[in-house]
């Protein structure tokens, strides 16, 4: 075998040439999207047409067209008209750290398989813990996404708070977790994965502002205990996904302390506000939490998926997956901080610490302040514009960069209005000039915008609303 293909696949010169071309393509793309000279945020195609295209491209497409086609057929988060799901338009330098990661491909499971990124990860985690207000006992690690991090935190909670060591012995005890009914679905899923079942997820209703009703905690806890459950944890949202409202973390933290249960905060979206001098107070009480999840790929300008799971007591992160024999090695825990697979769900994981560290090193933590503060300010501004426009109604005054609103008309009933709002969102998607999403709250369909791009302006909000009105008026009059 002459290994021609292998030589081509590993050619440093091809890599150099293709790499330069790709960087040029992406820099032009950033220029066009950030400055809005490309009109569309998405070139919508339905799933079966898209599938046909790529099936055909594999046989007939020109390799030199591949990257261009991928670009054309992807949603553009750097476009200021992108106001959809909660994913960052990445700081371009983290595209370069992604490249570095991809080529080095250190697996991170044990120290030798990633010396620099492992040590860097510890530095990053310590910075985050300090910002939260945790003391020296704290620690944590980076992991693959908020969903996995929330599950891992709840496993830590079970390890520490369940009377029986479930990890070691299994259990038929009835365990329960308390959480707001507005929490992200991954908490519910995590509890089910842990075998808690539907009844083991105690959903606490929210108030009219969509925050967990703290006055119901005592009653709900007592009822759950009375039914024979062992409550191991309570989860606060910072903020919840649909409406972007922060729970009263201080009150939830006090409740957890009083009951001796684990307090976990899902700050996947809004944890980055620890860096915002203006909005940090939304997280008041967060240092009471036993564990906190913060996504780098949501409000911290990093590529997917990059998540921090932080613990008030680092020892808890060691104990989660610890097996019986490991207890004998308790003394060696300090030396063991660098063998990350002992603490993470993953065995192999990518060098995500490079993104956090590079942003901190090049721009400093004030970059995160600028990003979060700008976006949350924009959320307030968009909310105010909507409140002053009788064509629309907002679900709740925004607390963050997530805003739910809908077209209203006093002459139409709810099903008709729901239909109109759904139709508008679909038309926007197909047209591709703006990207927003929709959500259903208490049976009411809302249009949902998450302002993710710091270069979105009030002018863009007005253009969006005018666009929606143009589409809605004929529907309202028909
Ligand atoms: C509050 C909250 N928690 C968890 C998640 C899930 O995080 P990931 O997508 O990183 O798995 C999301 C995603 O939107 C979220 O909004």
Short mmCIF file of C-alpha atoms and ligand atoms in Angstrom, two decimals:
data_model
loop_
_atom_site.label_atom_id
_atom_site.label_comp_id
_atom_site.label_asym_id
_atom_site.label_seq_id
_atom_site.Cartn_x
_atom_site.Cartn_y
_atom_site.Cartn_z
CA UNK A 1 0.00 0.00 0.00
CA UNK A 2 1.52 3.35 -1.01
CA UNK A 3 -0.54 5.28 1.58
CA UNK A 4 -1.27 8.08 -0.90
CA UNK A 5 -4.53 8.95 0.75
CA UNK A 6 -2.98 9.05 4.18
CA UNK A 7 -0.19 11.28 2.94
CA UNK A 8 -2.73 13.63 1.40
CA UNK A 9 -4.91 13.66 4.52
CA UNK A 10 -1.95 14.52 6.73
CA UNK A 11 -0.25 17.00 4.36
CA UNK A 12 0.92 20.05 6.37
CA UNK A 13 1.09 22.10 3.17
CA UNK A 14 -2.52 21.31 2.23
CA UNK A 15 -3.49 22.20 5.76
CA UNK A 16 -1.66 25.52 5.54
CA UNK A 17 -3.23 26.44 2.21
CA UNK A 18 -6.75 25.30 3.08
CA UNK A 19 -6.46 26.86 6.50
CA UNK A 20 -5.53 30.26 5.11
CA UNK A 21 -8.43 30.07 2.67
CA UNK A 22 -10.85 29.13 5.41
CA UNK A 23 -9.70 31.94 7.69
CA UNK A 24 -10.16 34.40 4.81
CA UNK A 25 -13.61 33.02 4.11
CA UNK A 26 -14.62 33.30 7.77
CA UNK A 27 -13.15 36.78 8.20
CA UNK A 28 -15.16 37.95 5.16
CA UNK A 29 -18.21 36.23 6.59
CA UNK A 30 -17.76 38.01 9.92
CA UNK A 31 -17.34 41.31 8.16
CA UNK A 32 -20.51 40.84 6.19
CA UNK A 33 -22.66 39.55 9.01
CA UNK A 34 -21.51 41.84 11.80
CA UNK A 35 -21.97 44.85 9.56
CA UNK A 36 -25.26 43.53 8.25
CA UNK A 37 -24.22 43.82 4.63
CA UNK A 38 -25.51 40.29 4.16
CA UNK A 39 -29.27 40.66 4.30
CA UNK A 40 -30.18 37.23 5.62
CA UNK A 41 -29.56 35.68 8.97
CA UNK A 42 -30.78 32.30 7.69
CA UNK A 43 -31.36 30.88 4.20
CA UNK A 44 -34.23 28.63 5.15
CA UNK A 45 -34.60 25.27 3.47
CA UNK A 46 -36.89 22.53 4.68
CA UNK A 47 -35.24 19.42 6.15
CA UNK A 48 -35.89 17.07 3.23
CA UNK A 49 -34.59 19.56 0.63
CA UNK A 50 -31.52 20.16 2.72
CA UNK A 51 -30.94 16.44 3.04
CA UNK A 52 -31.30 15.99 -0.71
CA UNK A 53 -28.80 18.74 -1.33
CA UNK A 54 -26.12 17.16 0.84
CA UNK A 55 -26.78 13.68 -0.40
CA UNK A 56 -26.29 14.94 -3.92
CA UNK A 57 -23.28 17.08 -2.99
CA UNK A 58 -21.38 14.05 -1.73
CA UNK A 59 -21.55 12.59 -5.24
CA UNK A 60 -21.47 15.67 -7.43
CA UNK A 61 -20.35 18.72 -5.45
CA UNK A 62 -16.96 20.36 -5.98
CA UNK A 63 -14.72 20.07 -2.88
CA UNK A 64 -13.76 23.73 -3.32
CA UNK A 65 -17.44 24.69 -2.83
CA UNK A 66 -17.87 22.74 0.38
CA UNK A 67 -17.09 25.43 2.95
CA UNK A 68 -19.04 28.06 1.06
CA UNK A 69 -22.09 25.83 0.95
CA UNK A 70 -21.83 25.06 4.66
CA UNK A 71 -21.64 28.77 5.37
CA UNK A 72 -24.57 29.59 3.12
CA UNK A 73 -26.70 26.84 4.65
CA UNK A 74 -26.06 27.65 8.31
CA UNK A 75 -27.68 30.16 10.60
CA UNK A 76 -25.54 33.26 11.17
CA UNK A 77 -25.23 34.13 14.82
CA UNK A 78 -23.03 37.15 14.16
CA UNK A 79 -25.84 38.87 12.27
CA UNK A 80 -27.45 41.55 14.47
CA UNK A 81 -30.84 40.23 13.36
CA UNK A 82 -30.09 36.93 15.09
CA UNK A 83 -32.26 36.98 18.22
CA UNK A 84 -33.02 33.30 18.54
CA UNK A 85 -31.76 30.56 20.82
CA UNK A 86 -29.26 31.17 23.57
CA UNK A 87 -26.01 30.50 21.79
CA UNK A 88 -23.16 32.99 21.54
CA UNK A 89 -21.90 34.64 18.43
CA UNK A 90 -18.39 33.55 19.38
CA UNK A 91 -15.51 35.93 19.87
CA UNK A 92 -13.51 35.03 16.74
CA UNK A 93 -10.36 34.28 18.73
CA UNK A 94 -12.17 31.27 20.16
CA UNK A 95 -12.43 29.96 16.60
CA UNK A 96 -8.65 29.90 16.70
CA UNK A 97 -8.55 28.17 20.08
CA UNK A 98 -10.96 25.62 18.60
CA UNK A 99 -8.50 25.01 15.82
CA UNK A 100 -5.65 24.64 18.27
CA UNK A 101 -7.73 22.18 20.25
CA UNK A 102 -8.70 20.20 17.17
CA UNK A 103 -5.17 19.74 15.91
CA UNK A 104 -3.62 18.97 19.29
CA UNK A 105 -6.61 16.82 20.29
CA UNK A 106 -5.36 16.14 23.81
CA UNK A 107 -7.93 13.91 25.41
CA UNK A 108 -7.84 15.45 28.91
CA UNK A 109 -8.89 12.29 30.75
CA UNK A 110 -5.60 12.09 32.61
CA UNK A 111 -2.95 14.70 33.17
CA UNK A 112 -0.46 13.39 30.59
CA UNK A 113 -3.17 13.67 27.95
CA UNK A 114 -3.39 17.43 28.35
CA UNK A 115 -0.91 19.03 30.73
CA UNK A 116 -1.44 22.64 29.67
CA UNK A 117 -5.24 22.52 29.26
CA UNK A 118 -5.62 20.69 32.58
CA UNK A 119 -3.63 23.26 34.53
CA UNK A 120 -5.32 26.06 32.59
CA UNK A 121 -8.70 24.58 33.51
CA UNK A 122 -7.82 24.85 37.20
CA UNK A 123 -6.84 28.51 36.76
CA UNK A 124 -10.13 29.25 34.99
CA UNK A 125 -12.20 27.41 37.59
CA UNK A 126 -10.47 29.30 40.40
CA UNK A 127 -11.25 32.62 38.71
CA UNK A 128 -14.91 31.69 38.36
CA UNK A 129 -15.14 30.53 41.97
CA UNK A 130 -13.59 33.78 43.16
CA UNK A 131 -16.04 35.79 41.11
CA UNK A 132 -18.95 33.83 42.62
CA UNK A 133 -17.70 34.58 46.12
CA UNK A 134 -16.72 31.02 47.03
CA UNK A 135 -13.79 30.51 49.41
CA UNK A 136 -10.64 28.43 49.04
CA UNK A 137 -12.47 25.15 49.61
CA UNK A 138 -14.25 25.56 46.26
CA UNK A 139 -13.36 23.97 42.94
CA UNK A 140 -14.85 22.37 39.90
CA UNK A 141 -14.18 21.51 36.29
CA UNK A 142 -15.27 22.13 32.72
CA UNK A 143 -17.60 19.73 31.00
CA UNK A 144 -19.63 19.16 27.85
CA UNK A 145 -22.73 21.31 28.20
CA UNK A 146 -25.26 22.54 30.71
CA UNK A 147 -27.37 19.41 30.39
CA UNK A 148 -24.53 17.12 31.38
CA UNK A 149 -23.30 19.54 34.05
CA UNK A 150 -26.74 19.71 35.69
CA UNK A 151 -26.95 15.92 35.74
CA UNK A 152 -23.46 15.68 37.22
CA UNK A 153 -24.31 18.24 39.92
CA UNK A 154 -27.45 16.31 40.86
CA UNK A 155 -25.41 13.11 41.07
CA UNK A 156 -23.08 14.94 43.46
CA UNK A 157 -26.13 15.99 45.46
CA UNK A 158 -27.35 12.42 45.66
CA UNK A 159 -23.92 11.18 46.69
CA UNK A 160 -23.77 13.66 49.54
CA UNK A 161 -27.35 14.01 50.69
CA UNK A 162 -29.09 10.68 50.10
CA UNK A 163 -29.12 8.70 53.33
CA UNK A 164 -28.07 5.58 51.52
CA UNK A 165 -25.02 5.73 49.20
CA UNK A 166 -26.96 5.08 46.02
CA UNK A 167 -23.84 5.09 43.88
CA UNK A 168 -22.46 2.23 45.91
CA UNK A 169 -25.53 0.24 46.92
CA UNK A 170 -28.35 1.20 44.59
CA UNK A 171 -31.63 2.04 46.26
CA UNK A 172 -35.33 1.50 46.34
CA UNK A 173 -35.74 4.60 48.53
CA UNK A 174 -37.96 7.32 47.14
CA UNK A 175 -35.70 10.30 46.40
CA UNK A 176 -36.90 13.72 45.27
CA UNK A 177 -35.61 16.99 43.85
CA UNK A 178 -37.47 20.30 44.14
CA UNK A 179 -37.44 22.65 41.18
CA UNK A 180 -39.41 25.48 39.62
CA UNK A 181 -41.95 24.43 37.01
CA UNK A 182 -40.17 26.89 34.68
CA UNK A 183 -36.75 25.18 34.98
CA UNK A 184 -35.03 23.91 31.85
CA UNK A 185 -36.24 20.47 30.80
CA UNK A 186 -32.79 18.96 31.35
CA UNK A 187 -33.34 19.03 35.12
CA UNK A 188 -36.45 16.90 34.73
CA UNK A 189 -34.53 14.61 32.39
CA UNK A 190 -31.58 14.35 34.80
CA UNK A 191 -33.90 13.35 37.64
CA UNK A 192 -35.47 10.66 35.46
CA UNK A 193 -32.06 9.37 34.37
CA UNK A 194 -31.24 9.08 38.08
CA UNK A 195 -34.28 6.87 38.53
CA UNK A 196 -36.34 9.38 40.51
CA UNK A 197 -39.34 9.07 38.20
CA UNK A 198 -42.03 11.67 37.67
CA UNK A 199 -43.01 11.84 41.32
CA UNK A 200 -39.42 12.42 42.33
CA UNK A 201 -39.45 15.77 40.54
CA UNK A 202 -41.38 18.16 42.73
CA UNK A 203 -42.36 21.08 40.54
CA UNK A 204 -42.90 24.34 42.42
CA UNK A 205 -45.32 26.78 40.75
CA UNK A 206 -44.09 30.22 39.73
CA UNK A 207 -45.53 33.63 40.62
CA UNK A 208 -47.00 36.04 38.08
CA UNK A 209 -43.43 37.21 37.36
CA UNK A 210 -42.41 33.61 36.47
CA UNK A 211 -40.03 33.21 39.43
CA UNK A 212 -40.26 30.20 41.72
CA UNK A 213 -42.84 30.89 44.45
CA UNK A 214 -40.62 30.67 47.51
CA UNK A 215 -43.58 30.92 49.89
CA UNK A 216 -44.69 27.48 48.68
CA UNK A 217 -41.40 25.75 49.48
CA UNK A 218 -42.16 24.77 53.07
CA UNK A 219 -45.58 23.35 52.28
CA UNK A 220 -44.34 21.50 49.23
CA UNK A 221 -41.36 20.06 51.10
CA UNK A 222 -43.56 18.85 53.96
CA UNK A 223 -46.01 17.23 51.59
CA UNK A 224 -43.20 15.42 49.79
CA UNK A 225 -41.68 14.15 53.01
CA UNK A 226 -45.13 13.11 54.23
CA UNK A 227 -45.52 11.00 51.09
CA UNK A 228 -42.40 9.08 52.02
CA UNK A 229 -39.80 10.85 49.89
CA UNK A 230 -36.30 11.88 50.86
CA UNK A 231 -35.70 15.34 49.37
CA UNK A 232 -32.04 15.55 48.36
CA UNK A 233 -31.81 18.82 46.44
CA UNK A 234 -33.45 22.01 45.31
CA UNK A 235 -32.60 23.75 42.03
CA UNK A 236 -32.76 27.49 41.36
CA UNK A 237 -32.80 28.91 37.83
CA UNK A 238 -30.60 31.86 36.93
CA UNK A 239 -32.50 32.53 34.81
CA UNK A 240 -35.15 30.10 33.55
CA UNK A 241 -35.04 29.43 29.83
CA UNK A 242 -38.44 30.41 28.50
CA UNK A 243 -38.85 33.80 30.14
CA UNK A 244 -35.33 34.68 31.35
CA UNK A 245 -36.45 35.32 34.92
CA UNK A 246 -34.07 34.73 37.85
CA UNK A 247 -35.37 32.88 40.90
CA UNK A 248 -34.77 34.41 44.33
CA UNK A 249 -31.54 32.51 44.91
CA UNK A 250 -31.00 34.02 48.33
CA UNK A 251 -34.32 32.71 49.63
CA UNK A 252 -33.91 29.31 47.97
CA UNK A 253 -30.41 29.07 49.44
CA UNK A 254 -31.71 29.80 52.95
CA UNK A 255 -34.41 27.19 52.55
CA UNK A 256 -31.87 24.57 51.42
CA UNK A 257 -29.65 25.37 54.36
CA UNK A 258 -32.50 25.08 56.82
CA UNK A 259 -33.55 21.69 55.45
CA UNK A 260 -30.03 20.36 54.98
CA UNK A 261 -30.57 19.68 51.29
CA UNK A 262 -28.24 20.37 48.35
CA UNK A 263 -28.70 23.73 46.66
CA UNK A 264 -27.91 23.70 42.95
CA UNK A 265 -28.13 26.70 40.65
CA UNK A 266 -28.67 26.23 36.95
CA UNK A 267 -26.98 29.43 35.77
CA UNK A 268 -26.26 27.95 32.35
CA UNK A 269 -27.66 31.05 30.71
CA UNK A 270 -27.15 33.86 33.19
CA UNK A 271 -24.15 32.84 35.28
CA UNK A 272 -21.98 35.13 33.17
CA UNK A 273 -23.66 38.02 35.01
CA UNK A 274 -21.13 37.45 37.82
CA UNK A 275 -18.88 39.60 35.65
CA UNK A 276 -21.42 42.40 35.17
CA UNK A 277 -21.12 45.14 37.76
CA UNK A 278 -24.62 46.28 36.79
CA UNK A 279 -26.44 42.93 36.81
CA UNK A 280 -24.46 40.82 39.30
CA UNK A 281 -27.09 41.50 41.96
CA UNK A 282 -29.49 39.21 40.04
CA UNK A 283 -27.35 36.39 41.39
CA UNK A 284 -27.53 37.53 45.01
CA UNK A 285 -27.14 34.54 47.28
CA UNK A 286 -25.39 32.40 44.70
CA UNK A 287 -22.44 31.73 46.99
CA UNK A 288 -24.85 29.72 49.17
CA UNK A 289 -25.15 27.12 46.40
CA UNK A 290 -23.41 23.77 46.69
CA UNK A 291 -23.01 23.70 42.92
CA UNK A 292 -23.44 26.07 40.00
CA UNK A 293 -23.51 25.53 36.25
CA UNK A 294 -22.36 28.27 33.83
CA UNK A 295 -22.31 27.80 30.06
CA UNK A 296 -19.47 29.47 28.18
CA UNK A 297 -21.31 29.00 24.90
CA UNK A 298 -24.35 30.96 26.02
CA UNK A 299 -23.44 34.32 27.56
CA UNK A 300 -19.65 34.13 27.46
CA UNK A 301 -18.88 34.25 23.75
CA UNK A 302 -17.42 30.78 23.39
CA UNK A 303 -18.09 27.93 20.98
CA UNK A 304 -20.41 25.06 21.85
CA UNK A 305 -20.11 23.24 24.07
CA UNK A 306 -18.16 24.69 26.96
CA UNK A 307 -19.54 24.54 30.48
CA UNK A 308 -18.23 25.14 33.98
CA UNK A 309 -19.52 23.12 36.93
CA UNK A 310 -18.43 24.77 40.16
CA UNK A 311 -18.67 23.44 43.70
CA UNK A 312 -18.67 25.28 47.00
CA UNK A 313 -16.61 22.37 48.32
CA UNK A 314 -14.27 20.89 45.75
CA UNK A 315 -14.25 17.61 47.65
CA UNK A 316 -17.84 17.03 46.49
CA UNK A 317 -16.72 17.02 42.90
CA UNK A 318 -14.17 14.33 43.74
CA UNK A 319 -16.70 12.21 45.54
CA UNK A 320 -19.40 12.06 42.86
CA UNK A 321 -18.02 9.12 40.93
CA UNK A 322 -15.76 7.83 43.64
CA UNK A 323 -15.99 4.12 44.24
CA UNK A 324 -15.43 2.28 47.49
CA UNK A 325 -11.77 1.50 46.97
CA UNK A 326 -11.09 5.13 46.16
CA UNK A 327 -12.00 6.16 49.67
CA UNK A 328 -8.79 4.56 50.78
CA UNK A 329 -7.02 7.14 48.69
CA UNK A 330 -8.79 10.10 50.24
CA UNK A 331 -5.49 11.61 51.36
CA UNK A 332 -4.25 11.74 47.80
CA UNK A 333 -7.13 13.93 46.72
CA UNK A 334 -5.06 17.08 46.51
CA UNK A 335 -2.60 15.43 44.14
CA UNK A 336 -5.44 14.12 42.11
CA UNK A 337 -6.94 17.40 40.91
CA UNK A 338 -5.19 16.93 37.58
CA UNK A 339 -6.73 13.61 36.62
CA UNK A 340 -9.99 15.11 35.41
CA UNK A 341 -11.80 11.99 34.24
CA UNK A 342 -12.17 10.99 37.88
CA UNK A 343 -14.52 13.91 38.34
CA UNK A 344 -16.19 14.37 34.97
CA UNK A 345 -18.80 12.29 33.25
CA UNK A 346 -16.63 12.27 30.14
CA UNK A 347 -13.53 10.19 29.72
CA UNK A 348 -12.20 12.07 26.69
CA UNK A 349 -13.18 15.73 26.50
CA UNK A 350 -11.93 18.59 24.39
CA UNK A 351 -9.59 21.33 25.61
CA UNK A 352 -12.38 23.78 26.36
CA UNK A 353 -10.32 25.62 28.96
CA UNK A 354 -8.39 27.22 26.08
CA UNK A 355 -11.38 29.42 25.19
CA UNK A 356 -11.92 30.79 28.70
CA UNK A 357 -8.25 31.35 29.36
CA UNK A 358 -7.50 33.00 26.01
CA UNK A 359 -10.39 35.45 26.41
CA UNK A 360 -9.23 36.29 29.94
CA UNK A 361 -5.62 36.62 28.87
CA UNK A 362 -6.20 38.76 25.77
CA UNK A 363 -9.16 40.92 26.78
CA UNK A 364 -9.52 40.46 30.54
CA UNK A 365 -12.69 39.76 32.50
CA UNK A 366 -14.15 43.17 31.64
CA UNK A 367 -14.93 41.72 28.23
CA UNK A 368 -17.55 39.50 29.89
CA UNK A 369 -18.91 42.51 31.75
CA UNK A 370 -19.29 44.41 28.45
CA UNK A 371 -20.96 41.45 26.77
CA UNK A 372 -23.48 40.57 29.48
CA UNK A 373 -24.25 44.17 30.44
CA UNK A 374 -24.78 45.21 26.81
CA UNK A 375 -27.11 42.29 26.14
CA UNK A 376 -29.13 42.70 29.34
CA UNK A 377 -29.42 46.45 28.66
CA UNK A 378 -30.70 45.63 25.17
CA UNK A 379 -33.22 43.26 26.73
CA UNK A 380 -34.57 46.14 28.87
CA UNK A 381 -34.71 48.43 25.85
CA UNK A 382 -36.56 45.92 23.71
CA UNK A 383 -38.98 45.32 26.59
CA UNK A 384 -39.63 49.06 26.88
CA UNK A 385 -40.25 49.44 23.13
CA UNK A 386 -42.76 46.59 23.26
CA UNK A 387 -44.51 47.96 26.33
CA UNK A 388 -45.09 51.21 24.51
CA UNK A 389 -46.58 49.56 21.44
CA UNK A 390 -50.22 48.50 21.78
CA UNK A 391 -49.84 46.07 18.89
CA UNK A 392 -47.91 43.80 21.24
CA UNK A 393 -48.01 42.40 24.75
CA UNK A 394 -45.06 41.10 26.73
CA UNK A 395 -45.30 38.03 28.97
CA UNK A 396 -43.26 39.69 31.71
CA UNK A 397 -40.91 42.65 32.08
CA UNK A 398 -37.51 41.27 31.04
CA UNK A 399 -34.88 40.64 33.68
CA UNK A 400 -32.25 39.54 31.20
CA UNK A 401 -31.82 39.41 27.42
CA UNK A 402 -34.79 37.04 26.92
CA UNK A 403 -38.08 38.68 25.94
CA UNK A 404 -41.39 36.94 25.26
CA UNK A 405 -44.01 38.96 23.40
CA UNK A 406 -47.00 38.40 21.18
CA UNK A 407 -49.33 40.16 18.80
CA UNK A 408 -52.64 40.90 20.46
CA UNK A 409 -56.06 41.99 19.25
CA UNK A 410 -58.99 42.42 21.63
CA UNK A 411 -61.43 41.14 19.00
CA UNK A 412 -59.72 37.78 18.59
CA UNK A 413 -59.83 34.76 20.88
CA UNK A 414 -56.76 32.91 22.16
CA UNK A 415 -56.70 30.09 19.55
CA UNK A 416 -56.86 32.65 16.72
CA UNK A 417 -54.12 34.77 18.26
CA UNK A 418 -51.96 31.71 18.88
CA UNK A 419 -52.38 30.75 15.25
CA UNK A 420 -51.42 34.21 14.04
CA UNK A 421 -48.32 34.34 16.23
CA UNK A 422 -47.21 30.89 15.04
CA UNK A 423 -47.79 31.90 11.42
CA UNK A 424 -45.76 35.07 11.84
CA UNK A 425 -42.83 33.24 13.34
CA UNK A 426 -42.89 30.69 10.48
CA UNK A 427 -43.00 33.48 7.89
CA UNK A 428 -40.05 35.20 9.56
CA UNK A 429 -38.09 31.94 9.47
CA UNK A 430 -38.79 31.35 5.81
CA UNK A 431 -38.02 34.93 4.86
CA UNK A 432 -34.74 34.79 6.82
CA UNK A 433 -34.25 38.49 7.52
CA UNK A 434 -34.66 38.04 11.26
CA UNK A 435 -34.39 35.01 13.46
CA UNK A 436 -36.54 34.72 16.58
CA UNK A 437 -38.21 31.66 18.12
CA UNK A 438 -41.48 30.91 19.87
CA UNK A 439 -42.56 29.41 23.15
CA UNK A 440 -45.80 28.37 24.83
CA UNK A 441 -46.53 29.60 28.35
CA UNK A 442 -49.78 28.58 30.05
CA UNK A 443 -51.29 27.75 26.67
CA UNK A 444 -50.34 31.12 25.16
CA UNK A 445 -47.97 31.25 22.19
CA UNK A 446 -45.33 33.95 22.51
CA UNK A 447 -42.69 35.09 20.11
CA UNK A 448 -39.41 34.79 21.95
CA UNK A 449 -36.32 36.84 21.31
CA UNK A 450 -33.00 36.32 23.04
CA UNK A 451 -30.67 39.18 22.25
CA UNK A 452 -27.36 37.40 21.80
CA UNK A 453 -25.54 39.83 19.57
CA UNK A 454 -24.04 42.90 21.25
CA UNK A 455 -24.21 44.76 17.94
CA UNK A 456 -27.98 44.52 17.74
CA UNK A 457 -29.46 48.00 18.21
CA UNK A 458 -32.80 49.64 18.99
CA UNK A 459 -33.09 50.35 15.26
CA UNK A 460 -33.00 46.61 14.59
CA UNK A 461 -35.77 46.06 17.14
CA UNK A 462 -37.92 48.62 15.37
CA UNK A 463 -37.21 47.02 11.97
CA UNK A 464 -38.19 43.64 13.41
CA UNK A 465 -41.45 44.96 14.85
CA UNK A 466 -42.33 46.75 11.63
CA UNK A 467 -41.65 43.59 9.70
CA UNK A 468 -43.93 41.63 12.04
CA UNK A 469 -46.67 44.23 11.74
CA UNK A 470 -46.53 44.11 7.94
CA UNK A 471 -47.05 40.37 8.10
CA UNK A 472 -49.68 40.49 10.85
CA UNK A 473 -52.04 43.19 9.57
CA UNK A 474 -53.49 41.13 6.68
CA UNK A 475 -53.90 38.15 9.02
CA UNK A 476 -55.66 40.22 11.67
CA UNK A 477 -57.99 41.68 9.08
CA UNK A 478 -58.85 38.43 7.32
C1 LIG B 1 -31.33 27.33 31.97
C2 LIG B 1 -30.72 26.29 31.08
N1 LIG B 1 -30.17 25.20 31.59
C3 LIG B 1 -29.62 24.25 30.84
C4 LIG B 1 -29.61 24.34 29.47
C5 LIG B 1 -28.99 23.26 28.65
O1 LIG B 1 -27.68 23.60 28.38
P1 LIG B 1 -26.85 22.95 27.17
O2 LIG B 1 -27.56 23.33 25.93
O3 LIG B 1 -25.50 23.58 27.32
O4 LIG B 1 -26.83 21.48 27.39
C6 LIG B 1 -30.19 25.45 28.85
C7 LIG B 1 -30.22 25.59 27.40
O5 LIG B 1 -30.85 26.43 26.83
C8 LIG B 1 -30.76 26.47 29.69
O6 LIG B 1 -31.32 27.56 29.16
#
